[in-house]
Every structure is written in C-alpha cells, then in structure tokens.
Coordinates of C-alpha atoms (C1' of nucleotides) in Angstrom, one line a residue:
Chain A
X1 CA 226.0 93.7 105.6
X2 CA 225.0 94.4 102.4
X3 CA 227.5 94.3 99.3
X4 CA 227.0 97.6 98.0
X5 CA 227.8 99.6 101.3
X6 CA 231.0 97.4 101.4
X7 CA 232.4 98.4 98.1
X8 CA 231.3 101.7 98.9
X9 CA 233.5 101.8 101.2
X10 CA 236.5 100.6 99.5
X11 CA 235.8 102.9 97.2
X12 CA 236.1 106.1 99.6
X13 CA 239.4 104.3 100.6
X14 CA 240.4 104.5 96.8
X15 CA 241.2 100.7 97.2
X16 CA 239.8 98.3 94.4
X17 CA 237.3 95.9 95.0
X18 CA 238.2 92.4 95.8
X19 CA 236.5 89.5 97.1
X20 CA 239.5 89.4 100.1
X21 CA 239.0 92.9 100.6
X22 CA 235.2 92.4 100.9
X23 CA 235.0 89.1 103.1
X24 CA 237.4 90.9 105.5
X25 CA 235.6 94.0 105.9
X26 CA 232.3 92.5 106.1
X27 CA 233.8 90.0 108.9
X28 CA 234.4 92.9 110.9
X29 CA 231.2 95.2 110.2
X30 CA 229.6 91.4 111.1
X31 CA 231.1 91.1 115.0
X32 CA 230.7 93.1 117.8
X33 CA 234.5 93.1 118.6
X34 CA 238.3 93.5 117.8
X35 CA 239.6 90.5 115.2
X36 CA 242.8 88.9 115.6
X37 CA 244.5 87.8 112.4
X38 CA 243.6 83.8 114.0
X39 CA 240.4 85.0 114.0
X40 CA 240.1 86.0 110.2
X41 CA 242.4 83.1 109.1
X42 CA 239.8 80.6 110.6
X43 CA 237.2 81.9 109.6
X44 CA 238.0 83.1 106.1
X45 CA 240.1 79.8 104.9
X46 CA 240.1 80.4 101.0
X47 CA 242.2 82.8 101.1
X48 CA 246.3 82.9 101.4
X49 CA 247.9 84.0 105.2
X50 CA 249.6 86.6 103.0
X51 CA 247.0 87.8 101.4
X52 CA 245.2 88.5 104.7
X53 CA 248.1 89.9 106.0
X54 CA 248.9 92.2 102.8
X55 CA 244.6 93.1 103.6
X56 CA 244.9 94.1 107.0
X57 CA 247.9 95.9 106.7
X58 CA 246.3 97.9 103.6
X59 CA 243.4 98.6 105.7
X60 CA 245.4 100.0 108.2
X61 CA 246.8 102.4 105.9
X62 CA 243.9 103.8 104.6
X63 CA 242.3 104.0 107.8
X64 CA 239.9 101.3 108.2
X65 CA 241.1 99.5 110.7
X66 CA 243.8 100.0 113.7
X67 CA 246.1 98.0 115.7
X68 CA 245.2 96.4 119.4
X69 CA 247.8 95.9 121.3
X70 CA 246.5 93.8 124.3
X71 CA 248.3 92.2 127.5
X72 CA 248.6 89.1 125.6
X73 CA 251.3 89.7 123.1
X74 CA 248.9 89.3 120.2
X75 CA 247.9 92.3 118.1
X76 CA 244.1 92.8 117.4
X77 CA 242.1 94.8 115.1
X78 CA 239.4 97.0 115.1
X79 CA 237.4 99.0 112.8
X80 CA 238.0 102.5 113.0
X81 CA 235.3 104.8 114.4
X82 CA 236.5 108.6 114.2
X83 CA 237.8 109.1 111.2
X84 CA 241.4 107.9 110.4
X85 CA 243.2 109.6 107.4
X86 CA 245.9 107.4 105.7
X87 CA 249.1 106.9 107.9
X88 CA 247.5 108.8 110.6
X89 CA 245.3 107.1 113.1
X90 CA 243.2 109.0 115.6
X91 CA 242.3 107.0 118.6
X92 CA 240.9 108.0 122.0
X93 CA 238.5 105.4 122.6
X94 CA 239.0 102.5 125.6
X95 CA 240.0 99.1 124.8
X96 CA 238.5 96.3 126.9
X97 CA 239.9 92.6 126.8
X98 CA 237.7 89.8 128.6
X99 CA 239.7 87.5 130.7
X100 CA 237.0 84.7 130.3
X101 CA 235.9 85.0 126.7
X102 CA 239.1 86.6 125.2
X103 CA 237.6 88.9 123.3
X104 CA 238.9 92.5 122.9
X105 CA 236.5 95.5 122.3
X106 CA 236.4 99.0 121.5
X107 CA 234.5 101.8 123.6
X108 CA 234.1 104.5 121.5
X109 CA 231.9 105.8 124.1
X110 CA 234.4 105.8 126.9
X111 CA 237.7 108.2 126.1
X112 CA 241.0 107.6 127.2
X113 CA 241.7 110.2 130.4
X114 CA 245.1 111.7 129.4
X115 CA 247.4 112.5 132.1
X116 CA 249.3 115.4 132.4
X117 CA 252.7 114.9 133.2
X118 CA 255.1 117.5 133.7
X119 CA 258.1 118.1 131.8
X120 CA 256.9 115.8 129.0
X121 CA 254.7 116.5 125.7
X122 CA 252.1 114.2 125.4
X123 CA 251.3 113.1 121.8
X124 CA 248.6 109.9 122.3
X125 CA 247.5 107.7 125.1
X126 CA 246.0 104.3 125.0
X127 CA 244.2 102.4 127.8
X128 CA 243.5 99.3 128.2
X129 CA 241.2 97.8 130.4
X130 CA 240.7 94.0 131.7
X131 CA 238.1 92.5 133.3
X132 CA 234.7 90.5 132.2
X133 CA 232.3 91.8 129.5
X134 CA 228.8 92.5 130.0
X135 CA 228.4 89.0 128.3
X136 CA 230.6 86.6 130.5
X137 CA 229.8 88.5 133.7
X138 CA 225.8 87.1 133.4
X139 CA 227.0 84.2 133.2
Chain B
X1 CA 274.8 99.2 141.9
X2 CA 276.5 97.6 145.0
X3 CA 276.8 93.9 144.3
X4 CA 275.9 92.8 148.0
X5 CA 272.6 94.4 147.5
X6 CA 272.2 92.7 143.9
X7 CA 272.6 89.5 145.8
X8 CA 270.0 90.6 148.6
X9 CA 267.2 91.3 146.7
X10 CA 268.1 87.4 144.4
X11 CA 267.7 85.9 148.1
X12 CA 265.0 88.2 149.1
X13 CA 263.2 86.1 146.1
X14 CA 264.5 82.6 146.9
X15 CA 267.1 82.6 143.9
X16 CA 269.9 81.3 143.3
X17 CA 272.6 84.0 142.7
X18 CA 274.4 83.4 139.2
X19 CA 276.5 86.0 137.2
X20 CA 273.7 86.8 135.0
X21 CA 271.3 87.3 137.4
X22 CA 273.0 89.7 138.8
X23 CA 274.1 91.5 135.6
X24 CA 270.6 91.5 134.3
X25 CA 269.3 92.7 137.6
X26 CA 272.1 95.5 137.6
X27 CA 271.3 96.7 134.1
X28 CA 268.1 97.3 135.2
X29 CA 268.6 99.1 138.4
X30 CA 271.4 100.8 136.5
X31 CA 269.4 102.4 133.9
X32 CA 266.7 104.9 134.4
X33 CA 264.2 103.4 131.9
X34 CA 262.6 99.8 131.1
X35 CA 264.5 97.8 128.6
X36 CA 264.2 95.2 125.4
X37 CA 265.4 92.1 125.2
X38 CA 267.6 93.6 122.4
X39 CA 269.0 96.1 124.8
X40 CA 270.0 93.8 127.1
X41 CA 271.4 91.0 124.5
X42 CA 273.2 93.8 123.1
X43 CA 274.5 95.1 126.4
X44 CA 275.1 91.5 128.3
X45 CA 276.8 89.7 125.0
X46 CA 278.7 87.0 127.2
X47 CA 275.2 85.3 127.9
X48 CA 273.3 83.0 125.5
X49 CA 270.0 84.5 124.4
X50 CA 268.4 81.3 125.7
X51 CA 269.6 82.3 128.9
X52 CA 268.5 86.0 129.3
X53 CA 264.7 84.9 128.2
X54 CA 265.0 82.5 130.9
X55 CA 266.2 85.1 133.4
X56 CA 263.6 87.5 132.1
X57 CA 260.9 84.8 132.5
X58 CA 262.3 83.7 135.8
X59 CA 262.5 87.6 137.4
X60 CA 258.8 88.3 135.8
X61 CA 257.4 85.1 137.7
X62 CA 258.9 86.1 141.1
X63 CA 258.1 89.5 140.8
X64 CA 260.9 91.4 140.2
X65 CA 260.2 92.8 136.4
X66 CA 257.2 93.2 135.0
X67 CA 256.3 93.5 130.7
X68 CA 255.2 96.6 129.1
X69 CA 253.4 96.6 125.6
X70 CA 254.2 99.3 123.9
X71 CA 252.6 100.2 120.7
X72 CA 255.4 99.2 118.8
X73 CA 254.8 95.1 119.5
X74 CA 258.0 94.9 121.2
X75 CA 257.9 93.6 124.7
X76 CA 259.8 95.9 127.3
X77 CA 260.7 94.6 131.0
X78 CA 261.1 97.5 134.0
X79 CA 261.5 96.9 137.6
X80 CA 258.3 96.7 139.8
X81 CA 258.3 99.6 142.3
X82 CA 255.1 98.2 144.7
X83 CA 255.6 94.5 145.9
X84 CA 254.5 92.4 143.1
X85 CA 253.8 88.8 144.7
X86 CA 255.6 85.5 142.4
X87 CA 252.9 85.0 139.6
X88 CA 251.0 88.1 140.8
X89 CA 252.0 91.6 139.4
X90 CA 250.3 94.5 140.7
X91 CA 250.8 97.6 138.8
X92 CA 249.3 100.7 138.7
X93 CA 251.3 103.5 137.1
X94 CA 251.2 104.8 133.5
X95 CA 253.5 103.9 131.2
X96 CA 255.5 106.4 128.6
X97 CA 257.3 106.1 125.6
X98 CA 258.9 108.6 124.1
X99 CA 258.6 108.7 120.4
X100 CA 262.0 110.7 119.8
X101 CA 264.5 108.6 121.7
X102 CA 262.5 105.2 121.6
X103 CA 262.5 104.8 125.4
X104 CA 260.5 103.3 127.8
X105 CA 259.8 104.7 131.2
X106 CA 257.6 103.6 134.5
X107 CA 256.1 106.7 136.0
X108 CA 255.4 105.4 139.4
X109 CA 253.7 108.6 140.6
X110 CA 251.7 108.7 138.1
X111 CA 249.0 106.1 138.6
X112 CA 246.2 104.8 135.9
X113 CA 242.9 106.0 135.9
X114 CA 240.6 103.4 135.8
X115 CA 237.1 104.1 134.3
X116 CA 233.8 102.6 135.3
X117 CA 232.3 100.6 132.7
X118 CA 228.5 100.0 133.0
X119 CA 227.9 96.3 133.0
X120 CA 231.5 95.5 132.9
X121 CA 233.6 94.3 135.7
X122 CA 237.3 95.7 135.8
X123 CA 240.1 94.0 137.0
X124 CA 243.1 96.1 135.7
X125 CA 243.9 98.9 133.4
X126 CA 247.2 99.7 131.4
X127 CA 248.1 102.8 130.2
X128 CA 250.4 103.4 127.6
X129 CA 251.1 107.4 127.1
X130 CA 253.4 108.5 123.9
X131 CA 255.3 112.1 123.6
X132 CA 258.2 113.8 123.9
X133 CA 260.5 112.8 127.2
X134 CA 262.1 115.4 129.2
X135 CA 265.5 115.0 127.6
X136 CA 264.1 115.0 124.3
X137 CA 262.0 118.1 124.8
X138 CA 264.9 119.8 125.6
X139 CA 266.9 119.0 122.8
Chain C
dG1 C1' 238.5 94.2 74.4
dT2 C1' 242.7 95.3 75.5
dA3 C1' 246.6 97.7 78.4
dT4 C1' 248.7 98.1 83.0
dA5 C1' 249.0 98.6 87.6
dA6 C1' 247.4 96.9 91.5
dA7 C1' 246.3 92.4 94.0
dT8 C1' 247.2 87.2 94.8
dG9 C1' 249.6 82.5 95.9
dC10 C1' 253.3 80.4 97.0
dA11 C1' 257.8 79.1 98.1
dA12 C1' 261.2 81.3 101.1
dT13 C1' 263.1 84.3 104.5
dA14 C1' 263.2 87.2 108.9
dG15 C1' 262.3 87.4 113.9
dA16 C1' 260.6 86.5 118.4
dG17 C1' 260.2 83.0 121.8
dT18 C1' 260.2 78.5 123.6
dT19 C1' 261.9 73.3 123.9
dG20 C1' 265.3 69.3 125.2
dC21 C1' 269.5 67.9 126.7
dA22 C1' 274.1 67.4 128.4
dA23 C1' 277.1 69.7 130.7
dA24 C1' 278.4 73.1 134.2
dT25 C1' 277.2 75.0 138.6
dA26 C1' 275.5 76.9 143.1
dG27 C1' 274.7 75.8 147.2
dA28 C1' 273.1 72.5 150.9
dT29 C1' 274.8 68.5 153.7
dG30 C1' 278.6 66.1 156.1
Chain D
dC1 C1' 287.0 71.0 152.2
dA2 C1' 285.2 67.2 149.2
dT3 C1' 280.3 65.4 147.7
dC4 C1' 276.1 65.6 146.4
dT5 C1' 271.8 67.2 144.0
dA6 C1' 269.0 69.9 141.8
dT7 C1' 269.1 74.6 139.5
dT8 C1' 270.9 77.2 136.1
dT9 C1' 273.2 77.4 131.5
dG10 C1' 274.9 76.5 126.5
dC11 C1' 273.5 74.9 121.7
dA12 C1' 270.8 72.9 118.8
dA13 C1' 266.4 72.4 117.1
dC14 C1' 262.0 74.3 116.5
dT15 C1' 257.5 77.1 116.6
dC16 C1' 255.0 80.7 115.6
dT17 C1' 254.3 85.3 113.7
dA18 C1' 255.1 87.8 110.2
dT19 C1' 257.4 90.0 105.7
dT20 C1' 259.5 89.4 100.5
dG21 C1' 260.3 88.5 95.9
dC22 C1' 258.1 86.9 92.1
dA23 C1' 255.6 84.7 88.6
dT24 C1' 250.3 84.8 87.7
dT25 C1' 245.8 86.6 87.8
dT26 C1' 242.8 90.3 87.9
dA27 C1' 240.4 95.1 88.6
dT28 C1' 239.9 98.8 86.3
dA29 C1' 240.5 102.7 82.7
dC30 C1' 240.8 103.5 78.3

DNA sequence: GTATAAATGCAATAGAGTTGCAAATAGATG
DNA sequence: CATCTATTTGCAACTCTATTGCATTTATAC
C-alpha cells in the first residue's frame, strides 16, 4: 500500500506515525486474511515482540483492527470494515477458518444471523465457520 | 446427582471410576451453565491442577464435554447433549455468554444457522451470542 | 532547535496449559 | 481376598502467550 495512505489512516485515528505501526498496518492491508501474532512476529522481525503486542493493542483500542477467536484457541486479528469507534467494536460479519491452510478470513458481505432467545437480551453475536476456503477447495 | 448415575456415565465411556472424575462430572451435571477451568479449580481444591486438566482433556476425548471459546479468550467447558463420539464432537447448538454474570450457557434448543458461502465448503459453525441472561435481566 | 509526551526495547513477570516421572490406585485375574 | 498391571494422580519443571516496569529513544508541537 502507498505509504501516504497508511500515514493518513494513523493520523485519522490520532496516532503517532512510527515505522512499526506503518509496517503492521501495511501487513494487514496487504493480505486477504486475518493475521495472528505469530504471522506478524515472523514477518516483522526488526521489532520487539512487546512492541508488536502494544501496536496490536493500540490498533484494537482505536478501532483499526478487531480480535478473532477461533476454535484453535489462538487469537487472530482482522482489519475493521465498518466504523469501529475507540473502545467499541461493531462487527456483524462472519469469520471463516480454513481447516486446510489455517487462514482466517473476514467475510464482510455475510452478516451474522442473530437468533431471538426468549427471556434473553442479545447485544452481540459472533459466528465462526470452519471448512475449506476457495483456494484450498480447488487444490 | 446420584453417585451410581455418575459411575454409569464413566463406565459407558470405558473410563475408570475415580474420585476426581466423579466430582468433576457431578460439577458439570449439577450446574446449569458451562464451567471454566478456574470454576473447577476453585470448587475442587482437593485435586491437583494437572489432574483437573487431564480429567477435562479425557472427558473431551471421550465426548462427555466440549470446549466453548468465548470472546474473553478464556475457554469454558460444557456437557455434550447430542451424541459425541470419541475424538469427534457434533454440536450445532448456540452458546450464550451473559455480560453481567459472566456465565456461559449451552442452548441446545437453538441451532446454529449455517450460512451458504459460495466457493467454500462448510463443515462446522459456531455461534456465540452475548447479552443478558434470563436471571440477570430480571435484576 | 528544543521541550515533552508517547513509543520502543529489554528484562522480568504473570498466567494458562503441558510433560516427565515416581507413587498410588482401579480393576482384572487367580 | 491377594496379587498383578495398566491407568491415574501429584509434584516439579517446563513451554508458550502475553503483560508490566523502567530507562532510552523518538515523534511532534512550539
């Protein structure tokens, strides 16, 4: 992605522009799927693990990325599509995890069907779907 | 629960009857919601942490309980309703997490709506719903 | 250029979960 | 009931993920 665009995203969220943040943001925008901490750690070896953790946490706080909890117990991070305000994420898209390649994708065009549960008040719903992604299904 | 019934469940899964397994099983059957490791550790202090972990893992292997991944990142465990064979769990019920009391419930009468995703093969779907449970909503 | 608040790197720490191994025990056998 | 064996348990040590404290560095406002 063009460097100026990355800078603009950080500025739009009132964040200082640092090399680490630019690189992490670029990683998210340059891939079609969610990233785990390990993905980033393996790719951006020039930064300390702690800095990467803090970068991810500040991106979550600012509403730039969101956590994805998969059945592996590992947490992945995906770019936010709709407007997530600081400290408040609004996601209603489906998450897909491919059991072959292990990649997790956000499917922003697939909304989570929220069931009515009598006697309960529902505020949020997360749907994780497992299977084979389009790439792995054709191999 | 009656001790003989607990014994019968273990025997039906070809497991040796031990005090820890009886107590863990009784904990699951005596509560209306899922249990975290911490719940069990706090309740069954007479057993070693490692023994509790191994008990939970063997119950999962045998299809007696299943893991529930919530948005907190903590794993909870729920009794299996439908027939889960060893090493293969079949769950299609909704999981609910109350944001007030923190309890996680299995809702066996609410099935997970599985979306069709073009170009993808879907094998499983997990739905976690957040909100207020019936107890907390009336307080 | 300088001041200052924020970000970084390193070391230490916290917490969840697992593994190795010796001791204890469930359950099968005679 | 005694004995044998495979399973289970408890303890210690360890692995892995993630966080915190603190000194140093850096981005940005002036």
